[in-house]
CSV table of C-alpha atoms in Angstrom, one decimal:
chain,number,residue,atom,x,y,z
V,59,SER,CA,0.0,0.0,0.0
V,60,ILE,CA,2.8,2.4,0.8
V,61,ALA,CA,5.0,1.3,-2.2
V,62,PRO,CA,3.1,-0.8,-4.6
V,63,ASN,CA,5.9,-1.7,-6.9
V,64,ALA,CA,7.4,-5.1,-7.5
V,65,LEU,CA,11.0,-4.2,-6.5
V,66,MET,CA,10.0,-2.9,-3.0
V,67,VAL,CA,7.7,-5.9,-2.4
V,68,SER,CA,10.5,-8.3,-3.4
V,69,MET,CA,13.0,-6.4,-1.2
V,70,VAL,CA,10.7,-6.8,1.8
V,71,GLN,CA,10.6,-10.6,1.2
V,72,THR,CA,14.4,-10.6,0.9
V,73,ALA,CA,14.7,-8.7,4.2
V,74,ILE,CA,12.7,-11.5,5.8
V,75,SER,CA,14.4,-14.5,4.3
V,76,LEU,CA,18.0,-13.4,3.6
V,77,PRO,CA,19.1,-13.1,7.2
V,78,VAL,CA,17.9,-16.7,7.9
V,79,PHE,CA,20.2,-17.9,5.1
V,80,LEU,CA,23.2,-15.7,6.0
V,81,LEU,CA,23.1,-16.1,9.8
V,82,ALA,CA,22.1,-19.7,10.1
V,83,LEU,CA,25.6,-21.0,11.0
V,84,PRO,CA,26.5,-18.1,13.5
V,85,ALA,CA,23.0,-18.5,15.0
V,86,GLY,CA,23.5,-22.2,15.4
V,87,ALA,CA,26.9,-21.7,17.1
V,88,LEU,CA,25.4,-19.1,19.5
V,89,ALA,CA,22.6,-21.7,20.3
V,90,ASP,CA,25.4,-24.1,21.5
V,91,VAL,CA,27.8,-21.6,23.1
V,92,ILE,CA,25.4,-19.6,25.3
V,93,ASP,CA,22.3,-20.5,27.3
V,94,ARG,CA,19.5,-21.3,24.8
V,95,ARG,CA,16.7,-20.0,27.0
V,96,ARG,CA,18.4,-16.6,27.4
V,97,LEU,CA,19.2,-16.5,23.6
V,98,ILE,CA,15.5,-17.1,22.8
V,99,LEU,CA,14.4,-14.5,25.3
V,100,PHE,CA,16.7,-12.0,23.7
V,101,THR,CA,15.5,-12.7,20.2
V,102,GLN,CA,11.9,-12.6,21.2
V,103,GLY,CA,12.5,-9.3,22.9
V,104,TRP,CA,14.3,-8.1,19.8
V,105,MET,CA,11.3,-9.1,17.5
V,106,LEU,CA,8.9,-7.6,20.0
V,107,PHE,CA,10.7,-4.2,19.8
V,108,ALA,CA,10.7,-4.3,16.0
V,109,ALA,CA,7.0,-5.3,15.7
V,110,LEU,CA,5.9,-2.8,18.3
V,111,ALA,CA,7.9,0.0,16.6
V,112,LEU,CA,6.3,-0.9,13.3
V,113,GLY,CA,2.8,-0.9,14.8
V,114,ILE,CA,3.2,2.4,16.6
V,115,LEU,CA,4.7,4.1,13.6
V,116,THR,CA,2.0,2.8,11.3
V,117,VAL,CA,-0.8,3.9,13.7
V,118,ALA,CA,0.9,7.4,13.7
V,119,GLY,CA,1.1,7.4,9.9
V,120,GLN,CA,4.9,7.7,9.9
V,121,THR,CA,5.8,4.4,8.2
V,122,THR,CA,7.8,5.0,5.0
V,123,PRO,CA,8.9,2.3,2.5
V,124,TRP,CA,12.5,2.4,3.7
V,125,LEU,CA,11.5,2.4,7.4
V,126,LEU,CA,9.3,-0.6,6.7
V,127,LEU,CA,12.2,-2.3,5.0
V,128,LEU,CA,14.5,-1.6,8.0
V,129,LEU,CA,12.0,-2.9,10.6
V,130,THR,CA,11.3,-6.0,8.5
V,131,LEU,CA,15.1,-6.6,8.3
V,132,LEU,CA,15.2,-6.4,12.1
V,133,LEU,CA,12.4,-9.0,12.3
V,134,GLY,CA,14.3,-11.1,9.8
V,135,LEU,CA,17.5,-10.9,12.0
V,136,GLY,CA,15.5,-11.9,15.1
V,137,THR,CA,14.0,-14.8,13.3
V,138,ALA,CA,17.5,-16.0,12.0
V,139,LEU,CA,19.0,-15.8,15.5
V,140,ASN,CA,16.0,-17.5,17.1
V,141,ALA,CA,15.4,-20.4,14.8
V,142,PRO,CA,18.3,-22.9,15.7
V,143,ALA,CA,17.9,-22.4,19.5
V,144,TRP,CA,14.1,-22.7,19.2
V,145,GLN,CA,14.4,-26.1,17.5
V,146,ALA,CA,17.3,-27.2,19.7
V,147,ILE,CA,15.3,-27.0,22.9
V,148,VAL,CA,12.7,-29.6,21.8
V,149,PRO,CA,14.7,-32.6,23.2
V,150,GLU,CA,15.0,-30.7,26.5
V,151,MET,CA,11.2,-30.5,26.8
V,152,VAL,CA,10.0,-34.0,25.8
V,153,ASP,CA,11.2,-37.6,26.1
V,154,LYS,CA,13.3,-39.0,23.2
V,155,GLU,CA,10.5,-41.2,22.0
V,156,ASP,CA,8.2,-38.2,21.8
V,157,ILE,CA,10.6,-36.1,19.7
V,158,PRO,CA,9.1,-37.1,16.3
V,159,SER,CA,5.6,-36.1,17.5
V,160,ALA,CA,6.8,-32.9,19.0
V,161,VAL,CA,8.6,-31.9,15.8
V,162,ALA,CA,5.6,-32.8,13.7
V,163,LEU,CA,3.4,-30.7,16.0
V,164,ASN,CA,5.8,-27.8,15.7
V,165,SER,CA,5.8,-28.1,11.9
V,166,ALA,CA,2.0,-28.3,11.8
V,167,ASN,CA,1.8,-25.1,13.8
V,168,PHE,CA,4.1,-23.4,11.4
V,169,ASN,CA,2.0,-24.5,8.4
V,170,VAL,CA,-1.3,-23.5,10.1
V,171,ALA,CA,0.2,-20.1,10.8
V,172,ARG,CA,1.4,-19.7,7.2
V,173,SER,CA,-2.0,-20.8,5.9
V,174,VAL,CA,-4.4,-19.1,8.3
V,175,GLY,CA,-2.2,-16.1,9.2
V,176,PRO,CA,-2.6,-14.1,6.0
V,177,ALA,CA,-6.4,-14.5,6.1
V,178,LEU,CA,-6.6,-13.6,9.8
V,179,GLY,CA,-4.3,-10.6,9.2
V,180,GLY,CA,-6.4,-9.5,6.3
V,181,LEU,CA,-9.5,-9.7,8.5
V,182,ILE,CA,-7.9,-7.6,11.3
V,183,ILE,CA,-6.6,-5.1,8.7
V,184,GLY,CA,-10.1,-4.8,7.2
V,185,ILE,CA,-11.7,-4.1,10.6
V,186,ALA,CA,-9.0,-2.1,12.5
V,187,GLY,CA,-6.2,-1.2,10.0
V,188,PHE,CA,-2.6,-2.1,9.4
V,189,GLY,CA,-1.3,-0.6,12.6
V,190,THR,CA,-3.6,-2.6,14.8
V,191,ALA,CA,-2.6,-5.8,13.0
V,192,PHE,CA,1.1,-5.1,13.6
V,193,LEU,CA,0.5,-4.3,17.3
V,194,ILE,CA,-1.4,-7.6,17.8
V,195,ASN,CA,1.5,-9.4,16.1
V,196,ALA,CA,3.8,-7.7,18.6
V,197,MET,CA,1.8,-9.0,21.6
V,198,THR,CA,2.3,-12.6,20.4
V,199,TYR,CA,6.0,-12.4,21.4
V,200,VAL,CA,5.0,-11.4,25.0
V,201,GLY,CA,3.3,-14.8,25.5
V,202,VAL,CA,6.4,-16.7,24.4
V,203,MET,CA,8.5,-14.6,26.7
V,204,LEU,CA,6.3,-15.3,29.7
V,205,VAL,CA,6.5,-19.1,29.1
V,206,LEU,CA,10.3,-18.8,28.8
V,207,PHE,CA,10.6,-16.8,32.0
V,208,ASN,CA,8.7,-19.6,33.9
V,209,TRP,CA,10.7,-22.4,32.3
V,210,HIS,CA,13.4,-23.7,34.6
V,211,ARG,CA,16.0,-25.2,32.3
V,212,THR,CA,18.3,-27.9,33.6
V,213,GLN,CA,21.8,-27.6,32.1
V,214,LYS,CA,25.0,-29.4,32.9
V,215,SER,CA,27.6,-26.8,33.9
V,216,SER,CA,31.1,-26.8,32.6
V,217,GLY,CA,34.2,-25.2,34.1
V,218,LEU,CA,35.7,-24.6,30.7
V,219,PRO,CA,35.6,-21.3,28.8
V,220,ALA,CA,32.9,-21.0,26.1
V,221,GLU,CA,33.8,-21.7,22.5
V,222,ARG,CA,34.5,-18.8,20.2
V,223,ILE,CA,32.0,-18.4,17.4
V,224,VAL,CA,34.3,-19.0,14.4
V,225,GLY,CA,35.9,-22.0,16.1
V,226,ALA,CA,32.4,-23.3,17.1
V,227,ILE,CA,31.3,-23.1,13.4
V,228,ARG,CA,34.4,-25.0,12.4
V,229,THR,CA,33.8,-27.7,15.0
V,230,GLY,CA,30.2,-28.0,13.9
V,231,PHE,CA,31.3,-28.4,10.3
V,232,ARG,CA,33.7,-31.2,11.3
V,233,TYR,CA,30.9,-32.9,13.3
V,234,VAL,CA,28.5,-32.8,10.3
V,235,SER,CA,31.2,-34.1,7.9
V,236,HIS,CA,31.7,-37.2,10.0
V,237,ALA,CA,28.1,-38.0,11.2
V,238,SER,CA,26.4,-40.4,8.8
V,239,VAL,CA,22.8,-39.6,9.8
V,240,MET,CA,23.5,-35.9,9.5
V,241,GLN,CA,24.9,-36.4,6.0
V,242,ALA,CA,21.9,-38.5,5.0
V,243,VAL,CA,19.6,-35.7,6.3
V,244,LEU,CA,21.4,-33.0,4.3
V,245,TYR,CA,21.6,-34.9,1.0
V,246,ARG,CA,18.0,-36.0,1.2
V,247,THR,CA,16.8,-32.5,2.3
V,248,LEU,CA,18.6,-30.9,-0.7
V,249,ALA,CA,17.2,-33.5,-3.2
V,250,PHE,CA,13.7,-33.0,-1.8
V,251,THR,CA,13.6,-29.2,-1.5
V,252,VAL,CA,15.0,-28.5,-4.9
V,253,GLY,CA,12.2,-30.6,-6.5
V,254,ALA,CA,9.4,-29.7,-4.1
V,255,SER,CA,10.1,-25.9,-4.3
V,256,ALA,CA,8.3,-25.9,-7.7
V,257,LEU,CA,4.9,-26.2,-5.8
V,258,MET,CA,5.6,-23.1,-3.6
V,259,ALA,CA,7.1,-21.1,-6.5
V,260,LEU,CA,4.5,-21.8,-9.2
V,261,LEU,CA,1.3,-22.4,-7.3
V,262,PRO,CA,0.4,-18.6,-7.3
V,263,LEU,CA,0.9,-18.5,-11.1
V,264,LEU,CA,-1.1,-21.7,-11.6
V,265,ALA,CA,-4.0,-20.3,-9.5
V,266,LYS,CA,-4.1,-16.9,-11.0
V,267,ARG,CA,-3.0,-17.2,-14.6
V,268,ASP,CA,-4.3,-20.7,-15.5
V,269,LEU,CA,-7.2,-21.2,-13.2
V,270,GLY,CA,-8.3,-17.5,-12.7
V,271,LEU,CA,-8.9,-18.0,-8.9
V,272,SER,CA,-9.8,-15.0,-6.7
V,273,SER,CA,-7.6,-14.1,-3.7
V,274,MET,CA,-10.1,-15.8,-1.4
V,275,GLU,CA,-10.0,-19.0,-3.5
V,276,TYR,CA,-6.2,-19.0,-3.6
V,277,GLY,CA,-6.2,-18.5,0.2
V,278,LEU,CA,-8.4,-21.6,0.7
V,279,LEU,CA,-6.1,-23.5,-1.7
V,280,VAL,CA,-3.1,-22.7,0.4
V,281,GLY,CA,-5.2,-23.4,3.5
V,282,SER,CA,-5.8,-26.9,2.2
V,283,PHE,CA,-2.1,-27.5,2.2
V,284,GLY,CA,-1.9,-26.3,5.8
V,285,PHE,CA,-4.9,-28.5,6.7
V,286,GLY,CA,-3.1,-31.5,5.2
V,287,ALA,CA,-0.1,-30.7,7.4
V,288,VAL,CA,-2.3,-30.8,10.5
V,289,MET,CA,-3.8,-34.1,9.5
V,290,GLY,CA,-0.3,-35.4,8.8
V,291,ALA,CA,0.8,-34.5,12.3
V,292,LEU,CA,-2.2,-36.3,13.8
V,293,VAL,CA,-1.6,-39.6,11.9
V,294,LEU,CA,2.2,-39.5,11.8
V,295,PRO,CA,2.8,-41.1,15.3
V,296,THR,CA,0.6,-44.1,14.3
V,297,VAL,CA,2.4,-44.5,10.9
V,298,ARG,CA,5.8,-44.2,12.5
V,299,ARG,CA,5.1,-47.1,14.8
V,300,ARG,CA,4.6,-49.3,11.7
V,301,VAL,CA,7.3,-48.2,9.3
V,302,THR,CA,10.9,-47.0,9.5
V,303,VAL,CA,11.8,-43.4,9.0
V,304,ASP,CA,13.4,-44.3,5.7
V,305,THR,CA,10.2,-46.0,4.5
V,306,MET,CA,8.2,-43.0,5.7
V,307,VAL,CA,10.4,-40.6,3.6
V,308,VAL,CA,10.3,-42.7,0.5
V,309,LEU,CA,6.5,-43.2,0.5
V,310,SER,CA,5.9,-39.5,1.4
V,311,THR,CA,8.2,-38.3,-1.4
V,312,LEU,CA,6.5,-40.5,-3.9
V,313,LEU,CA,3.1,-39.2,-2.7
V,314,PHE,CA,4.3,-35.6,-3.1
V,315,ALA,CA,5.6,-36.3,-6.6
V,316,LEU,CA,2.2,-37.8,-7.5
V,317,VAL,CA,0.5,-34.7,-6.2
V,318,LEU,CA,2.8,-32.5,-8.4
V,319,SER,CA,2.2,-34.7,-11.5
V,320,LEU,CA,-1.6,-34.5,-11.0
V,321,LEU,CA,-2.0,-30.8,-10.3
V,322,PRO,CA,-1.6,-29.6,-13.9
V,323,LEU,CA,-4.1,-32.2,-15.1
V,324,PHE,CA,-7.2,-31.0,-13.2
V,325,ARG,CA,-9.1,-27.7,-13.2
V,326,GLN,CA,-11.8,-28.7,-10.7
V,327,TYR,CA,-11.3,-26.5,-7.6
V,328,ALA,CA,-12.3,-29.2,-5.1
V,329,VAL,CA,-10.0,-31.8,-6.7
V,330,LEU,CA,-7.1,-29.3,-6.4
V,331,CYS,CA,-7.8,-28.7,-2.8
V,332,GLY,CA,-7.9,-32.4,-2.1
V,333,LEU,CA,-4.5,-32.8,-3.9
V,334,LEU,CA,-3.0,-30.1,-1.7
V,335,VAL,CA,-4.3,-31.8,1.4
V,336,LEU,CA,-2.3,-34.8,0.4
V,337,GLY,CA,0.6,-32.6,-0.5
V,338,GLY,CA,0.6,-30.9,2.9
V,339,ALA,CA,0.4,-34.2,4.7
V,340,SER,CA,3.4,-35.7,2.8
V,341,TRP,CA,5.3,-32.4,3.1
V,342,LEU,CA,5.0,-32.5,6.9
V,343,ALA,CA,5.9,-36.2,7.1
V,344,ILE,CA,9.1,-35.7,5.1
V,345,LEU,CA,10.3,-32.6,6.9
V,346,SER,CA,9.4,-33.7,10.4
V,347,SER,CA,11.3,-37.0,9.6
V,348,PHE,CA,14.4,-35.0,8.6
V,349,ASN,CA,14.1,-32.7,11.6
V,350,SER,CA,13.5,-35.4,14.2
V,351,SER,CA,16.4,-37.5,12.7
V,352,VAL,CA,18.7,-34.5,13.5
V,353,GLN,CA,17.2,-34.0,17.0
V,354,THR,CA,17.6,-37.7,18.0
V,355,SER,CA,21.0,-38.5,16.6
V,356,VAL,CA,22.9,-35.3,17.6
V,357,PRO,CA,24.2,-34.6,21.1
V,358,SER,CA,23.2,-31.5,22.9
V,359,TRP,CA,26.6,-29.7,22.7
V,360,VAL,CA,26.4,-29.4,18.9
V,361,ARG,CA,22.6,-29.7,18.3
V,362,GLY,CA,22.2,-26.0,17.4
V,363,ARG,CA,24.9,-26.1,14.8
V,364,ALA,CA,23.6,-29.3,13.3
V,365,LEU,CA,20.1,-27.8,13.0
V,366,ALA,CA,21.7,-24.7,11.5
V,367,PHE,CA,23.3,-26.7,8.7
V,368,TYR,CA,20.0,-28.4,8.1
V,369,MET,CA,18.2,-25.0,7.9
V,370,LEU,CA,21.0,-23.7,5.5
V,371,VAL,CA,20.5,-26.7,3.2
V,372,PHE,CA,16.7,-26.4,3.4
V,373,PHE,CA,16.5,-22.7,2.6
V,374,GLY,CA,19.3,-22.9,0.1
V,375,GLY,CA,17.5,-25.8,-1.7
V,376,MET,CA,14.2,-23.9,-1.7
V,377,ALA,CA,15.8,-20.8,-3.1
V,378,ALA,CA,17.8,-22.6,-5.7
V,379,GLY,CA,14.8,-24.7,-6.7
V,380,SER,CA,12.5,-21.7,-7.0
V,381,LEU,CA,15.0,-20.0,-9.3
V,382,LEU,CA,15.5,-23.2,-11.3
V,383,TRP,CA,11.8,-23.9,-11.8
V,384,GLY,CA,11.0,-20.2,-12.5
V,385,THR,CA,13.5,-20.2,-15.3
V,386,VAL,CA,12.2,-23.5,-16.7
V,387,ALA,CA,8.6,-22.2,-16.5
V,388,SER,CA,9.6,-19.2,-18.7
V,389,LEU,CA,10.8,-21.7,-21.3
V,390,ILE,CA,8.3,-24.6,-21.3
V,391,GLY,CA,5.3,-23.2,-19.3
V,392,ILE,CA,3.9,-23.9,-15.9
V,393,HIS,CA,2.3,-27.3,-16.6
V,394,GLY,CA,5.4,-28.8,-18.1
V,395,THR,CA,7.6,-27.4,-15.3
V,396,ILE,CA,5.5,-28.9,-12.5
V,397,LEU,CA,5.5,-32.3,-14.2
V,398,SER,CA,9.3,-32.0,-14.6
V,399,SER,CA,9.7,-31.2,-10.9
V,400,SER,CA,7.7,-34.4,-10.0
V,401,VAL,CA,10.1,-36.4,-12.2
V,402,GLY,CA,13.0,-34.6,-10.5
V,403,LEU,CA,11.8,-35.6,-7.1
V,404,VAL,CA,11.8,-39.3,-8.1
V,405,ILE,CA,15.3,-39.0,-9.6
V,406,GLY,CA,16.5,-37.3,-6.4
V,407,LEU,CA,15.0,-40.1,-4.4
V,408,CYS,CA,16.8,-42.7,-6.4
V,409,PHE,CA,20.2,-40.9,-6.0
V,410,THR,CA,19.8,-40.4,-2.2
V,411,TYR,CA,18.1,-43.7,-1.3
V,412,ARG,CA,21.4,-45.2,-0.1
V,413,PHE,CA,21.8,-42.5,2.6
V,414,ARG,CA,20.0,-44.0,5.5
V,415,LEU,CA,18.2,-42.1,8.3
V,416,SER,CA,17.4,-45.2,10.4
V,417,GLY,CA,19.4,-45.9,13.5
V,418,GLY,CA,19.8,-42.3,14.7
V,419,GLU,CA,16.7,-42.6,17.0
V,420,LEU,CA,18.4,-45.6,18.7
V,421,ALA,CA,21.7,-43.9,19.4
V,422,ASN,CA,22.4,-42.9,23.0
V,423,VAL,CA,24.0,-39.4,22.5
V,424,SER,CA,24.0,-38.4,26.2
V,425,PRO,CA,27.5,-37.6,27.7
V,426,SER,CA,29.3,-40.7,29.1
V,427,GLY,CA,31.9,-38.8,31.1
V,428,HIS,CA,34.2,-41.8,31.2
V,429,TRP,CA,37.4,-40.2,29.9
V,430,PRO,CA,39.7,-39.5,32.9
V,431,VAL,CA,41.3,-36.1,33.3
V,432,PRO,CA,44.8,-36.2,31.7
V,433,THR,CA,47.7,-36.5,34.2
V,434,VAL,CA,50.1,-33.6,33.7
V,435,LEU,CA,53.2,-32.4,35.6
V,436,LEU,CA,53.0,-28.9,34.1
V,437,GLU,CA,49.4,-27.6,33.6
V,438,PRO,CA,49.1,-26.2,30.0
V,439,ARG,CA,47.4,-22.9,29.4
V,440,PRO,CA,43.9,-23.3,27.7
V,441,GLU,CA,45.1,-21.9,24.4
V,442,ASP,CA,48.3,-24.0,24.2
V,443,GLY,CA,48.3,-26.5,21.4
V,444,PRO,CA,47.8,-28.3,19.2
V,445,VAL,CA,47.6,-31.4,21.3
V,446,LEU,CA,48.6,-34.8,19.9
V,447,VAL,CA,47.0,-37.8,21.6
V,448,THR,CA,48.4,-41.3,21.0
V,449,ILE,CA,46.9,-44.7,22.1
V,450,GLU,CA,49.0,-47.8,21.8
V,451,TYR,CA,47.2,-51.2,21.1
V,452,ARG,CA,48.5,-54.7,20.9
V,453,ILE,CA,46.6,-56.6,18.3
V,454,GLU,CA,47.1,-60.2,17.3
V,455,PRO,CA,47.3,-60.8,13.5
V,456,GLU,CA,44.1,-62.9,13.4
V,457,LYS,CA,42.1,-59.9,14.9
V,458,TRP,CA,43.5,-57.3,12.6
V,459,HIS,CA,40.7,-57.1,10.0
V,460,ASP,CA,37.9,-56.8,12.7
V,461,PHE,CA,40.1,-54.2,14.6
V,462,ALA,CA,40.6,-52.1,11.4
V,463,THR,CA,36.8,-52.2,10.7
V,464,ALA,CA,36.1,-50.9,14.3
V,465,MET,CA,38.8,-48.3,14.0
V,466,LYS,CA,37.2,-46.9,10.9
V,467,LYS,CA,34.1,-46.1,13.0
V,468,LEU,CA,36.2,-44.8,15.8
V,469,ARG,CA,37.9,-42.4,13.5
V,470,SER,CA,34.5,-40.8,12.8
V,471,SER,CA,33.9,-40.6,16.5
V,472,ARG,CA,37.2,-38.8,17.2
V,473,MET,CA,36.6,-36.3,14.3
V,474,ARG,CA,33.0,-35.6,15.5
V,475,SER,CA,34.2,-34.8,19.0
V,476,GLY,CA,36.8,-32.3,18.0
V,477,ALA,CA,39.9,-34.0,16.4
V,478,MET,CA,41.4,-32.1,13.4
V,479,ARG,CA,43.4,-35.1,12.1
V,480,TRP,CA,43.5,-38.8,12.8
V,481,GLY,CA,45.8,-41.7,11.9
V,482,LEU,CA,46.5,-45.4,12.6
V,483,TYR,CA,50.1,-46.7,12.4
V,484,VAL,CA,51.7,-50.1,12.7
V,485,ASP,CA,55.2,-50.7,14.0
V,486,THR,CA,57.3,-52.2,11.2
V,487,GLY,CA,59.5,-54.0,13.7
V,488,ASN,CA,56.5,-55.4,15.7
V,489,PRO,CA,53.4,-55.9,13.6
V,490,CYS,CA,51.3,-56.5,16.7
V,491,ARG,CA,51.9,-52.9,17.9
V,492,HIS,CA,49.4,-50.4,16.6
V,493,VAL,CA,49.3,-46.7,17.5
V,494,GLU,CA,46.2,-44.5,17.0
V,495,SER,CA,46.9,-40.8,16.9
V,496,PHE,CA,44.6,-37.7,16.7
V,497,LEU,CA,45.4,-34.0,16.8
V,498,VAL,CA,43.2,-31.5,18.6
V,499,GLU,CA,43.4,-27.7,18.1
V,500,SER,CA,44.2,-26.7,21.7
V,501,TRP,CA,44.4,-28.0,25.3
V,502,VAL,CA,41.0,-26.5,26.2
V,503,GLU,CA,39.5,-28.1,23.0
V,504,HIS,CA,40.8,-31.4,24.1
V,505,LEU,CA,39.2,-30.9,27.6
V,506,ARG,CA,36.0,-30.1,25.8
V,507,GLN,CA,36.4,-33.3,23.9
V,508,HIS,CA,36.4,-35.2,27.2
V,509,GLU,CA,32.9,-33.6,27.9
V,510,ARG,CA,31.6,-34.4,24.4
V,511,ILE,CA,32.1,-38.2,24.4
V,512,THR,CA,28.8,-39.9,24.3
V,513,VAL,CA,27.5,-43.3,25.5
V,514,GLU,CA,27.5,-44.5,21.9
V,515,ASP,CA,31.2,-43.4,21.6
V,516,ARG,CA,32.0,-45.4,24.7
V,517,GLN,CA,30.4,-48.5,23.3
V,518,LEU,CA,32.5,-48.1,20.2
V,519,GLU,CA,35.7,-47.7,22.3
V,520,SER,CA,34.7,-50.9,24.2
V,521,LEU,CA,34.5,-52.7,20.9
V,522,VAL,CA,37.9,-51.6,19.9
V,523,LEU,CA,39.4,-52.5,23.2
V,524,SER,CA,38.0,-56.0,22.9
V,525,PHE,CA,40.7,-56.7,20.3
V,526,HIS,CA,43.5,-55.4,22.5
V,527,SER,CA,45.7,-57.9,24.1
V,528,ARG,CA,45.1,-57.9,27.9
V,529,SER,CA,48.7,-58.9,28.5
V,530,ARG,CA,49.8,-55.2,28.2
V,531,PRO,CA,48.0,-52.2,29.6
V,532,LEU,CA,46.6,-49.6,27.2
V,533,LYS,CA,49.1,-46.8,26.8
V,534,ILE,CA,47.7,-43.3,26.3
V,535,THR,CA,50.1,-40.3,25.9
V,536,HIS,CA,49.4,-36.6,25.4
V,537,PHE,CA,51.9,-34.4,23.5
V,538,LEU,CA,51.8,-30.6,23.5
V,539,ALA,CA,53.3,-28.7,20.6
V,540,LYS,CA,56.4,-26.9,21.7
V,541,PRO,CA,57.2,-23.7,19.8
V,542,LEU,CA,60.8,-23.3,18.6
V,543,PRO,CA,62.9,-20.3,19.5
V,544,PRO,CA,63.1,-17.6,16.8
V,545,SER,CA,66.0,-17.9,14.4
V,546,LYS,CA,68.9,-15.6,14.9
V,547,LYS,CA,69.6,-13.1,12.1
């Protein structure tokens, strides 16, 4: 209304979505480095201020296009900083077996808000004006803040200094690079979002240009998608008890591809609404499966960063897919593009099928606390390093193959918990003597590694130790890098 041109409208949309993409990783690191409850309180207060300012200025008639853009950008920044911490607290509020249902409910709420919100906002605007709608939106943040004030979060304290943001992002990247379930989630998310984004990108054009729907009819069409998501959240727990998460994702992806392939073939409004109900249900089943796989397979110390990588791939896939299908639609038309996207979904499913999500929900990722504090004669400073840790094993020749297989898994465990480099060596003079080594960035990072080891990691270490000869004790040594004196000129 204040700047009815395509450029300004698109800039407002960019101000909302761009911060989420650019700040996902720093926000994920913040969610792991500082108290998540306090971070969410801060971001909710930030968004309350921005929404309240927008409402007051609009009521006073002082809102200009550039002021609207600035306040929208502030809301986008708050959303970006809030999102990883918001999702990371789910496992702290419900039992592990209830995480998939909690994630599905959270996703359903989002889809309902996206579907009903514009209609409700339009109703309020029609009755009381834009300013009142903005002020009511601001009050919604107050409710969230009151709940957070009354939430007594239990958190294990650590005597170590907090990680630095850049280092925390680097550690998070190493974790994701060596976590098989996380890699499966990211590959499958990218394959799905690139294909599925065609629906979100082209549905407005399909409704307006091809079907000639009114704004109200289009709103009901989008509402059908949200209704399907709610129905999906209701039936998802029952379905999950009968099929694995991988089967759930495969069947839901095929259903979504079927919906895409049928949309261009029908012009009956009721049929289109029915198809979008199915699309909403399958959409929720897929994304909640991805999200809950991250929540259940990742330990608390890195959960915010893992979710940030997931969000980065999700929004990146949606943005890239929208651009791709928009370009294709300009060449071959809307109908052919939507059909092509359904084929693309099936192709993506074939390429990513080997990346398995199953097993993450069974992993015990709680801290084990079984690593003893290193014995040192001279206490290193926290920043000293890097630290080289060596572990000497005695392996009989007939156990070598099984030992090597177990060590391959242990390598991933070491890298996930903070190691920068890992190696396994055999003594050429004594083939039974094997030495594992891994390098950690600093002394304090190695102490953090002690706190990060999970029960699942401990079980893996026990498997490796079962191949070690009991005739000799396990030998663990810590080496600290010693700087050389400067060269004399």
